[in-house]
């Protein structure tokens, strides 16, 4: 067997850079910047001798031309010293590395520790110079200020410069010498200031260019990620995520391997592909959610149009649209595939949804029964009474409190309280994406049934003051009693206010138990029967005023049932003027000729106005402006305290 030819290894000699001919060496040096020349001068002594020589200044001068926008060399720095100031990142005193702060005015680069050592507070320096010679204040370079401490507003001056000034000033003997020295120093100072401004502008420009370069690098990296994700089927998801994130804030940019500056190899991509796809699952889910929401929204709005007429037939106390959308029969028509695709192939018409009215009636009965049972249990447990429908006729069950928003709520409005479907919605508050879509569309979420509702315990005190038992007294019986109450702590000289049981409870809630109007607990006293005929006359005026006030400000849009909204937050607003309601109907709901079916009023608002106001009896004058208004509206009277009648000259008081 023949042996293969032996490989011959030839040792070659690498030529030394310093052995190159000068013309070639100078040609190479001509392409370097001052920082490269500075490093080259530190390689060996021959190079140092060559480059530091004054005869080689043209090399440094030409190298500065390779740095765009670099300021010219100042007269107080040599070429190597200027290059060292610009491109060497060591402290000029302790040689600490990676020092980025340059004090251009004094031509030095100091670390934080050396900066505190070489700079002094201007006040202390001025005192020192004043003690030496008052005229020494003139040449102090006020503009040579550097902030040694972050965000510091104190003025600092360079200690070596000040010491040099002191020595120079000490050698002057005549006034002419002092004036000449001051003028020379001002010229020197102006040159340094001009140099510092130019260097700061160049430094700022370099930072901006570096920032833009890095931004472009990140952008190129993310574009490459997008191209690779396009091949993996995640292109649309990547574009969707770019709507919400900049390059720097994108979740993908937090993956360490993506930040590497060198181009990716296929192997490097394979290593981080799993992590990238894991991150992209979130925007894919978000995109499917938006697609599904966009497909469901017109169907849900069509259902709401159907529910407008249905709600008018069943009354205002009806389930929230969110609850109706979650009924299985309704969901089968409204819902679309998880990715939203194919929804156009299965159109849903108004007739299809109108066929679901029997389902709505069935759910209404179940919903009312469940809600009423919850309220009945609340009253039953509080007073240890058996469960029955008669509990809703009790006076204590006419008003409730919300532990979440502290609102006072009448029955049956408590079944529609906003906190039961509050605006605490989230995209992902349910594992069921359909339910999350519905929450997002209706600006609502589900809360355990009436969890926030509590019984108005303080109402019991009012019923007891009426001389009735809270366990048995009904609302009708309380309304029929010829009893009125007076709040003793609120009684003022010359006037007392008379409350029925509803007004008394509202007075307690908003006067004695209010965050802004805290007072001591009320003590109730029944008003003497002598005053009752006059009080009832005033109360009839109060009811009339309530109806007038309601006509002025009590309108709701029937197209925006209570606590329901798809597109605008103001749809369940009470409109103070009829013209505002008509404007809302014609602009938002495109109802050109509004009729009585397009709006409604809630009678409870009339009762609410009447219970928030009360009548007053006055026996001393003059009276306050508020009482004058009540007198003008017929809600107060001036009386004779002894007889309980209106005096003959009351109108002139």
mmCIF file of C-alpha atoms in Angstrom, residues 110-444:
data_model
loop_
_atom_site.group_PDB
_atom_site.id
_atom_site.type_symbol
_atom_site.label_atom_id
_atom_site.label_comp_id
_atom_site.label_asym_id
_atom_site.label_seq_id
_atom_site.Cartn_x
_atom_site.Cartn_y
_atom_site.Cartn_z
ATOM 1 C CA UNK A 110 -13.233 62.853 35.839
ATOM 2 C CA UNK A 111 -15.022 60.028 37.588
ATOM 3 C CA UNK A 112 -17.593 60.928 40.246
ATOM 4 C CA UNK A 113 -15.131 60.691 43.143
ATOM 5 C CA UNK A 114 -12.476 62.801 41.462
ATOM 6 C CA UNK A 115 -15.108 65.285 40.360
ATOM 7 C CA UNK A 116 -16.012 65.931 43.987
ATOM 8 C CA UNK A 117 -12.303 66.328 44.768
ATOM 9 C CA UNK A 118 -11.386 68.715 41.955
ATOM 10 C CA UNK A 119 -14.463 70.924 42.085
ATOM 11 C CA UNK A 120 -15.449 73.251 44.909
ATOM 12 C CA UNK A 121 -18.610 75.099 45.725
ATOM 13 C CA UNK A 122 -18.442 78.587 44.262
ATOM 14 C CA UNK A 123 -19.375 80.312 47.530
ATOM 15 C CA UNK A 124 -16.427 78.888 49.454
ATOM 16 C CA UNK A 125 -14.025 79.846 46.656
ATOM 17 C CA UNK A 126 -15.319 83.401 46.521
ATOM 18 C CA UNK A 127 -14.786 83.856 50.252
ATOM 19 C CA UNK A 128 -11.230 82.566 49.905
ATOM 20 C CA UNK A 129 -10.473 84.963 47.083
ATOM 21 C CA UNK A 130 -12.067 87.897 48.856
ATOM 22 C CA UNK A 131 -9.700 87.355 51.774
ATOM 23 C CA UNK A 132 -6.773 87.362 49.312
ATOM 24 C CA UNK A 133 -7.724 90.313 47.179
ATOM 25 C CA UNK A 134 -11.113 91.778 46.365
ATOM 26 C CA UNK A 135 -10.137 92.302 42.719
ATOM 27 C CA UNK A 136 -9.558 88.571 42.366
ATOM 28 C CA UNK A 137 -13.305 88.126 42.004
ATOM 29 C CA UNK A 138 -13.168 89.443 38.426
ATOM 30 C CA UNK A 139 -11.239 86.673 36.718
ATOM 31 C CA UNK A 140 -13.267 83.873 38.296
ATOM 32 C CA UNK A 141 -14.677 81.963 35.325
ATOM 33 C CA UNK A 142 -18.370 82.005 36.234
ATOM 34 C CA UNK A 143 -19.262 79.973 33.173
ATOM 35 C CA UNK A 144 -16.868 77.148 34.082
ATOM 36 C CA UNK A 145 -19.610 75.383 35.991
ATOM 37 C CA UNK A 146 -20.130 71.639 36.196
ATOM 38 C CA UNK A 147 -22.800 69.743 38.112
ATOM 39 C CA UNK A 148 -20.913 67.213 40.173
ATOM 40 C CA UNK A 149 -24.084 65.883 41.783
ATOM 41 C CA UNK A 150 -27.057 64.705 39.785
ATOM 42 C CA UNK A 151 -29.814 67.303 39.474
ATOM 43 C CA UNK A 152 -27.710 69.744 41.504
ATOM 44 C CA UNK A 153 -28.305 73.464 41.148
ATOM 45 C CA UNK A 154 -25.169 74.472 43.083
ATOM 46 C CA UNK A 155 -22.328 76.170 41.207
ATOM 47 C CA UNK A 156 -18.948 74.422 41.166
ATOM 48 C CA UNK A 157 -15.553 75.648 39.936
ATOM 49 C CA UNK A 158 -12.397 73.789 38.999
ATOM 50 C CA UNK A 159 -9.914 73.760 41.885
ATOM 51 C CA UNK A 160 -6.672 73.545 39.795
ATOM 52 C CA UNK A 161 -7.828 76.490 37.701
ATOM 53 C CA UNK A 162 -8.581 78.566 40.775
ATOM 54 C CA UNK A 163 -5.211 77.698 42.348
ATOM 55 C CA UNK A 164 -3.475 78.753 39.154
ATOM 56 C CA UNK A 165 -5.358 82.053 39.276
ATOM 57 C CA UNK A 166 -4.276 82.663 42.836
ATOM 58 C CA UNK A 167 -0.603 82.127 42.044
ATOM 59 C CA UNK A 168 -0.818 84.331 38.966
ATOM 60 C CA UNK A 169 -2.622 87.064 40.869
ATOM 61 C CA UNK A 170 -0.127 86.968 43.721
ATOM 62 C CA UNK A 171 2.717 87.837 41.346
ATOM 63 C CA UNK A 172 1.067 91.013 40.057
ATOM 64 C CA UNK A 173 2.219 94.287 41.575
ATOM 65 C CA UNK A 174 0.633 97.126 39.566
ATOM 66 C CA UNK A 175 -2.904 97.955 38.509
ATOM 67 C CA UNK A 176 -1.923 97.824 34.839
ATOM 68 C CA UNK A 177 -0.657 94.272 35.265
ATOM 69 C CA UNK A 178 -3.908 93.317 36.996
ATOM 70 C CA UNK A 179 -6.022 94.785 34.198
ATOM 71 C CA UNK A 180 -3.918 93.076 31.535
ATOM 72 C CA UNK A 181 -4.128 89.745 33.356
ATOM 73 C CA UNK A 182 -7.873 90.077 33.688
ATOM 74 C CA UNK A 183 -8.293 90.803 29.964
ATOM 75 C CA UNK A 184 -6.073 87.864 29.016
ATOM 76 C CA UNK A 185 -8.002 85.576 31.274
ATOM 77 C CA UNK A 186 -11.320 86.706 29.844
ATOM 78 C CA UNK A 187 -10.067 85.869 26.351
ATOM 79 C CA UNK A 188 -8.879 82.493 27.616
ATOM 80 C CA UNK A 189 -12.229 81.925 29.309
ATOM 81 C CA UNK A 190 -14.244 82.854 26.194
ATOM 82 C CA UNK A 191 -12.220 80.411 24.114
ATOM 83 C CA UNK A 192 -12.946 77.579 26.536
ATOM 84 C CA UNK A 193 -16.622 78.398 26.668
ATOM 85 C CA UNK A 194 -16.866 78.407 22.871
ATOM 86 C CA UNK A 195 -14.967 75.117 22.716
ATOM 87 C CA UNK A 196 -17.201 73.533 25.375
ATOM 88 C CA UNK A 197 -20.373 74.540 23.541
ATOM 89 C CA UNK A 198 -19.090 73.070 20.273
ATOM 90 C CA UNK A 199 -18.045 69.813 21.966
ATOM 91 C CA UNK A 200 -21.357 69.452 23.776
ATOM 92 C CA UNK A 201 -23.226 69.920 20.506
ATOM 93 C CA UNK A 202 -21.002 67.308 18.824
ATOM 94 C CA UNK A 203 -21.444 64.907 21.763
ATOM 95 C CA UNK A 204 -25.211 65.349 21.676
ATOM 96 C CA UNK A 205 -25.198 64.735 17.921
ATOM 97 C CA UNK A 206 -23.171 61.552 18.392
ATOM 98 C CA UNK A 207 -25.635 60.321 21.014
ATOM 99 C CA UNK A 208 -28.559 61.021 18.712
ATOM 100 C CA UNK A 209 -26.865 59.194 15.841
ATOM 101 C CA UNK A 210 -26.079 56.238 18.083
ATOM 102 C CA UNK A 211 -29.650 56.167 19.357
ATOM 103 C CA UNK A 212 -31.000 56.254 15.816
ATOM 104 C CA UNK A 213 -28.572 53.529 14.769
ATOM 105 C CA UNK A 214 -29.694 51.307 17.628
ATOM 106 C CA UNK A 215 -33.336 52.051 16.906
ATOM 107 C CA UNK A 216 -32.852 51.100 13.263
ATOM 108 C CA UNK A 217 -31.032 47.943 14.339
ATOM 109 C CA UNK A 218 -33.956 46.981 16.594
ATOM 110 C CA UNK A 219 -36.394 47.766 13.797
ATOM 111 C CA UNK A 220 -34.456 45.597 11.345
ATOM 112 C CA UNK A 221 -34.340 42.782 13.883
ATOM 113 C CA UNK A 222 -38.094 42.951 14.467
ATOM 114 C CA UNK A 223 -38.755 43.048 10.732
ATOM 115 C CA UNK A 224 -36.685 39.911 10.357
ATOM 116 C CA UNK A 225 -38.678 38.329 13.187
ATOM 117 C CA UNK A 226 -41.860 39.290 11.337
ATOM 118 C CA UNK A 227 -40.639 37.661 8.115
ATOM 119 C CA UNK A 228 -39.762 34.442 9.935
ATOM 120 C CA UNK A 229 -43.095 34.438 11.818
ATOM 121 C CA UNK A 230 -44.900 34.931 8.503
ATOM 122 C CA UNK A 231 -43.495 31.597 7.351
ATOM 123 C CA UNK A 232 -44.706 29.974 10.587
ATOM 124 C CA UNK A 233 -48.265 31.319 10.212
ATOM 125 C CA UNK A 234 -47.983 34.064 12.831
ATOM 126 C CA UNK A 235 -47.701 37.007 10.456
ATOM 127 C CA UNK A 236 -51.137 38.498 11.189
ATOM 128 C CA UNK A 237 -50.612 38.065 14.920
ATOM 129 C CA UNK A 238 -47.284 39.899 14.713
ATOM 130 C CA UNK A 239 -48.876 42.798 12.793
ATOM 131 C CA UNK A 240 -51.704 42.917 15.338
ATOM 132 C CA UNK A 241 -49.257 43.163 18.241
ATOM 133 C CA UNK A 242 -47.410 46.028 16.531
ATOM 134 C CA UNK A 243 -50.565 48.137 16.888
ATOM 135 C CA UNK A 244 -50.073 48.260 20.650
ATOM 136 C CA UNK A 245 -46.293 48.064 21.129
ATOM 137 C CA UNK A 246 -43.281 49.991 19.972
ATOM 138 C CA UNK A 247 -40.136 48.049 19.091
ATOM 139 C CA UNK A 248 -38.566 48.669 22.509
ATOM 140 C CA UNK A 249 -41.706 47.747 24.483
ATOM 141 C CA UNK A 250 -42.653 44.713 22.414
ATOM 142 C CA UNK A 251 -42.735 41.500 24.513
ATOM 143 C CA UNK A 252 -40.519 39.778 21.928
ATOM 144 C CA UNK A 253 -37.746 42.277 22.569
ATOM 145 C CA UNK A 254 -37.429 40.959 26.124
ATOM 146 C CA UNK A 255 -36.065 37.669 24.763
ATOM 147 C CA UNK A 256 -32.260 37.936 25.221
ATOM 148 C CA UNK A 257 -31.224 36.188 21.976
ATOM 149 C CA UNK A 258 -33.229 38.638 19.845
ATOM 150 C CA UNK A 259 -31.079 41.552 21.039
ATOM 151 C CA UNK A 260 -27.801 40.168 19.717
ATOM 152 C CA UNK A 261 -26.287 42.444 17.097
ATOM 153 C CA UNK A 262 -24.915 39.799 14.768
ATOM 154 C CA UNK A 263 -27.242 38.135 12.224
ATOM 155 C CA UNK A 264 -29.069 35.005 13.330
ATOM 156 C CA UNK A 265 -28.155 31.633 12.002
ATOM 157 C CA UNK A 266 -30.795 28.974 11.491
ATOM 158 C CA UNK A 267 -29.481 27.215 14.574
ATOM 159 C CA UNK A 268 -29.783 30.356 16.703
ATOM 160 C CA UNK A 269 -33.344 30.871 15.465
ATOM 161 C CA UNK A 270 -34.272 27.302 16.348
ATOM 162 C CA UNK A 271 -33.055 27.853 19.903
ATOM 163 C CA UNK A 272 -35.356 30.807 20.498
ATOM 164 C CA UNK A 273 -38.246 29.809 18.223
ATOM 165 C CA UNK A 274 -40.122 28.034 21.022
ATOM 166 C CA UNK A 275 -39.932 31.054 23.321
ATOM 167 C CA UNK A 276 -40.997 33.387 20.505
ATOM 168 C CA UNK A 277 -44.050 31.292 19.638
ATOM 169 C CA UNK A 278 -44.945 31.107 23.319
ATOM 170 C CA UNK A 279 -44.934 34.907 23.501
ATOM 171 C CA UNK A 280 -46.910 35.198 20.244
ATOM 172 C CA UNK A 281 -49.733 33.044 21.625
ATOM 173 C CA UNK A 282 -50.936 36.067 23.620
ATOM 174 C CA UNK A 283 -51.379 38.474 20.651
ATOM 175 C CA UNK A 284 -52.933 35.604 18.673
ATOM 176 C CA UNK A 285 -55.530 35.176 21.415
ATOM 177 C CA UNK A 286 -56.078 38.952 21.528
ATOM 178 C CA UNK A 287 -56.530 39.087 17.753
ATOM 179 C CA UNK A 288 -59.071 36.276 17.784
ATOM 180 C CA UNK A 289 -60.876 38.096 20.589
ATOM 181 C CA UNK A 290 -61.129 41.299 18.527
ATOM 182 C CA UNK A 291 -62.265 39.383 15.437
ATOM 183 C CA UNK A 292 -64.899 37.581 17.454
ATOM 184 C CA UNK A 293 -66.024 40.796 19.115
ATOM 185 C CA UNK A 294 -66.332 42.552 15.743
ATOM 186 C CA UNK A 295 -68.451 39.684 14.407
ATOM 187 C CA UNK A 296 -70.688 39.446 17.496
ATOM 188 C CA UNK A 297 -71.270 43.184 17.972
ATOM 189 C CA UNK A 298 -73.780 43.788 15.110
ATOM 190 C CA UNK A 299 -75.755 40.712 16.158
ATOM 191 C CA UNK A 300 -75.864 41.870 19.778
ATOM 192 C CA UNK A 301 -76.971 45.339 18.666
ATOM 193 C CA UNK A 302 -79.718 43.775 16.573
ATOM 194 C CA UNK A 303 -80.851 41.874 19.657
ATOM 195 C CA UNK A 304 -80.928 45.131 21.622
ATOM 196 C CA UNK A 305 -83.238 46.657 19.009
ATOM 197 C CA UNK A 306 -85.573 43.711 19.504
ATOM 198 C CA UNK A 307 -85.400 44.097 23.289
ATOM 199 C CA UNK A 308 -86.507 47.760 23.184
ATOM 200 C CA UNK A 309 -90.124 46.927 22.410
ATOM 201 C CA UNK A 310 -90.013 43.831 24.632
ATOM 202 C CA UNK A 311 -88.840 45.849 27.649
ATOM 203 C CA UNK A 312 -91.633 48.382 27.160
ATOM 204 C CA UNK A 313 -94.141 45.539 27.370
ATOM 205 C CA UNK A 314 -92.682 43.913 30.507
ATOM 206 C CA UNK A 315 -91.698 47.064 32.392
ATOM 207 C CA UNK A 316 -88.411 48.628 33.360
ATOM 208 C CA UNK A 317 -87.585 45.890 35.888
ATOM 209 C CA UNK A 318 -86.067 43.373 33.516
ATOM 210 C CA UNK A 319 -82.767 41.499 33.175
ATOM 211 C CA UNK A 320 -79.614 43.158 31.932
ATOM 212 C CA UNK A 321 -78.869 42.581 28.253
ATOM 213 C CA UNK A 322 -75.672 40.805 29.281
ATOM 214 C CA UNK A 323 -77.725 38.157 31.092
ATOM 215 C CA UNK A 324 -80.003 37.672 28.093
ATOM 216 C CA UNK A 325 -77.038 37.287 25.743
ATOM 217 C CA UNK A 326 -75.751 34.403 27.872
ATOM 218 C CA UNK A 327 -78.952 32.356 27.544
ATOM 219 C CA UNK A 328 -77.995 29.182 25.594
ATOM 220 C CA UNK A 329 -80.747 29.684 22.998
ATOM 221 C CA UNK A 330 -79.633 33.265 22.392
ATOM 222 C CA UNK A 331 -75.968 32.347 22.340
ATOM 223 C CA UNK A 332 -76.565 29.744 19.655
ATOM 224 C CA UNK A 333 -77.655 32.574 17.319
ATOM 225 C CA UNK A 334 -75.299 35.329 18.444
ATOM 226 C CA UNK A 335 -72.035 33.426 18.886
ATOM 227 C CA UNK A 336 -69.478 32.894 16.125
ATOM 228 C CA UNK A 337 -66.483 30.527 15.841
ATOM 229 C CA UNK A 338 -63.579 31.308 18.211
ATOM 230 C CA UNK A 339 -61.488 32.769 15.387
ATOM 231 C CA UNK A 340 -64.447 34.723 13.974
ATOM 232 C CA UNK A 341 -64.157 33.106 10.554
ATOM 233 C CA UNK A 342 -67.231 31.906 8.729
ATOM 234 C CA UNK A 343 -69.646 34.164 10.636
ATOM 235 C CA UNK A 344 -70.773 35.851 7.395
ATOM 236 C CA UNK A 345 -72.000 32.548 6.048
ATOM 237 C CA UNK A 346 -74.641 32.286 8.809
ATOM 238 C CA UNK A 347 -76.619 35.577 8.798
ATOM 239 C CA UNK A 348 -78.889 36.429 11.737
ATOM 240 C CA UNK A 349 -82.037 38.451 11.033
ATOM 241 C CA UNK A 350 -84.402 40.381 13.272
ATOM 242 C CA UNK A 351 -87.073 37.767 12.680
ATOM 243 C CA UNK A 352 -84.760 35.077 14.036
ATOM 244 C CA UNK A 353 -84.292 37.017 17.267
ATOM 245 C CA UNK A 354 -87.979 37.922 17.639
ATOM 246 C CA UNK A 355 -88.740 34.208 17.750
ATOM 247 C CA UNK A 356 -86.826 34.097 21.048
ATOM 248 C CA UNK A 357 -89.393 36.206 22.950
ATOM 249 C CA UNK A 358 -90.806 33.118 24.747
ATOM 250 C CA UNK A 359 -87.275 32.431 25.939
ATOM 251 C CA UNK A 360 -87.004 36.000 27.224
ATOM 252 C CA UNK A 361 -90.301 35.696 29.146
ATOM 253 C CA UNK A 362 -89.192 32.419 30.682
ATOM 254 C CA UNK A 363 -85.871 33.897 31.769
ATOM 255 C CA UNK A 364 -87.647 37.007 33.124
ATOM 256 C CA UNK A 365 -89.786 34.841 35.431
ATOM 257 C CA UNK A 366 -86.771 32.862 36.626
ATOM 258 C CA UNK A 367 -84.688 35.996 37.100
ATOM 259 C CA UNK A 368 -87.366 37.833 39.076
ATOM 260 C CA UNK A 369 -88.008 34.815 41.270
ATOM 261 C CA UNK A 370 -84.306 34.430 42.038
ATOM 262 C CA UNK A 371 -83.813 38.126 42.797
ATOM 263 C CA UNK A 372 -86.924 38.398 44.957
ATOM 264 C CA UNK A 373 -85.974 35.299 46.913
ATOM 265 C CA UNK A 374 -82.609 36.855 47.677
ATOM 266 C CA UNK A 375 -84.238 40.062 48.931
ATOM 267 C CA UNK A 376 -86.767 38.070 50.954
ATOM 268 C CA UNK A 377 -83.986 36.050 52.608
ATOM 269 C CA UNK A 378 -82.183 39.267 53.497
ATOM 270 C CA UNK A 379 -85.271 40.628 55.288
ATOM 271 C CA UNK A 380 -86.136 37.245 56.806
ATOM 272 C CA UNK A 381 -82.702 36.692 58.320
ATOM 273 C CA UNK A 382 -82.497 40.232 59.699
ATOM 274 C CA UNK A 383 -85.848 40.046 61.531
ATOM 275 C CA UNK A 384 -86.148 36.265 61.981
ATOM 276 C CA UNK A 385 -89.336 36.156 59.930
ATOM 277 C CA UNK A 386 -90.603 33.262 57.785
ATOM 278 C CA UNK A 387 -90.070 33.513 54.042
ATOM 279 C CA UNK A 388 -93.125 34.814 52.204
ATOM 280 C CA UNK A 389 -94.076 37.289 49.520
ATOM 281 C CA UNK A 390 -95.617 39.534 52.177
ATOM 282 C CA UNK A 391 -92.108 40.537 53.235
ATOM 283 C CA UNK A 392 -91.940 42.919 50.282
ATOM 284 C CA UNK A 393 -94.820 44.944 51.679
ATOM 285 C CA UNK A 394 -92.971 45.662 54.929
ATOM 286 C CA UNK A 395 -91.694 49.177 55.420
ATOM 287 C CA UNK A 396 -88.178 47.913 56.187
ATOM 288 C CA UNK A 397 -87.972 46.319 52.724
ATOM 289 C CA UNK A 398 -88.657 49.542 50.824
ATOM 290 C CA UNK A 399 -85.094 50.888 50.974
ATOM 291 C CA UNK A 400 -81.705 49.227 50.785
ATOM 292 C CA UNK A 401 -78.065 50.233 50.842
ATOM 293 C CA UNK A 402 -75.219 49.247 48.530
ATOM 294 C CA UNK A 403 -72.075 48.316 50.433
ATOM 295 C CA UNK A 404 -69.993 49.038 47.314
ATOM 296 C CA UNK A 405 -71.061 52.555 46.306
ATOM 297 C CA UNK A 406 -73.040 53.505 49.480
ATOM 298 C CA UNK A 407 -76.087 54.454 47.388
ATOM 299 C CA UNK A 408 -79.590 54.315 48.811
ATOM 300 C CA UNK A 409 -81.852 52.246 46.583
ATOM 301 C CA UNK A 410 -85.624 51.838 46.607
ATOM 302 C CA UNK A 411 -87.491 48.624 45.887
ATOM 303 C CA UNK A 412 -87.784 47.323 43.152
ATOM 304 C CA UNK A 413 -84.999 49.478 41.674
ATOM 305 C CA UNK A 414 -82.619 47.498 43.839
ATOM 306 C CA UNK A 415 -82.922 44.662 41.307
ATOM 307 C CA UNK A 416 -81.386 46.935 38.646
ATOM 308 C CA UNK A 417 -78.666 48.556 40.728
ATOM 309 C CA UNK A 418 -75.605 49.407 38.653
ATOM 310 C CA UNK A 419 -73.149 47.646 40.974
ATOM 311 C CA UNK A 420 -74.768 44.296 40.138
ATOM 312 C CA UNK A 421 -73.390 44.659 36.630
ATOM 313 C CA UNK A 422 -70.773 47.257 37.375
ATOM 314 C CA UNK A 423 -68.272 48.674 34.915
ATOM 315 C CA UNK A 424 -65.590 46.386 36.331
ATOM 316 C CA UNK A 425 -65.149 44.375 33.150
ATOM 317 C CA UNK A 426 -62.092 42.638 31.775
ATOM 318 C CA UNK A 427 -61.288 40.855 28.561
ATOM 319 C CA UNK A 428 -60.179 37.788 30.423
ATOM 320 C CA UNK A 429 -62.392 37.699 33.519
ATOM 321 C CA UNK A 430 -63.862 34.416 32.250
ATOM 322 C CA UNK A 431 -62.382 31.334 30.705
ATOM 323 C CA UNK A 432 -65.270 31.461 28.240
ATOM 324 C CA UNK A 433 -64.180 33.892 25.524
ATOM 325 C CA UNK A 434 -67.783 34.513 24.460
ATOM 326 C CA UNK A 435 -68.663 35.739 27.937
ATOM 327 C CA UNK A 436 -65.614 37.998 27.949
ATOM 328 C CA UNK A 437 -66.702 39.445 24.590
ATOM 329 C CA UNK A 438 -70.177 40.136 25.963
ATOM 330 C CA UNK A 439 -68.721 41.796 29.057
ATOM 331 C CA UNK A 440 -66.606 44.014 26.844
ATOM 332 C CA UNK A 441 -69.488 44.935 24.549
ATOM 333 C CA UNK A 442 -71.897 45.780 27.381
ATOM 334 C CA UNK A 443 -69.284 47.408 29.612
ATOM 335 C CA UNK A 444 -70.309 45.127 32.445
#
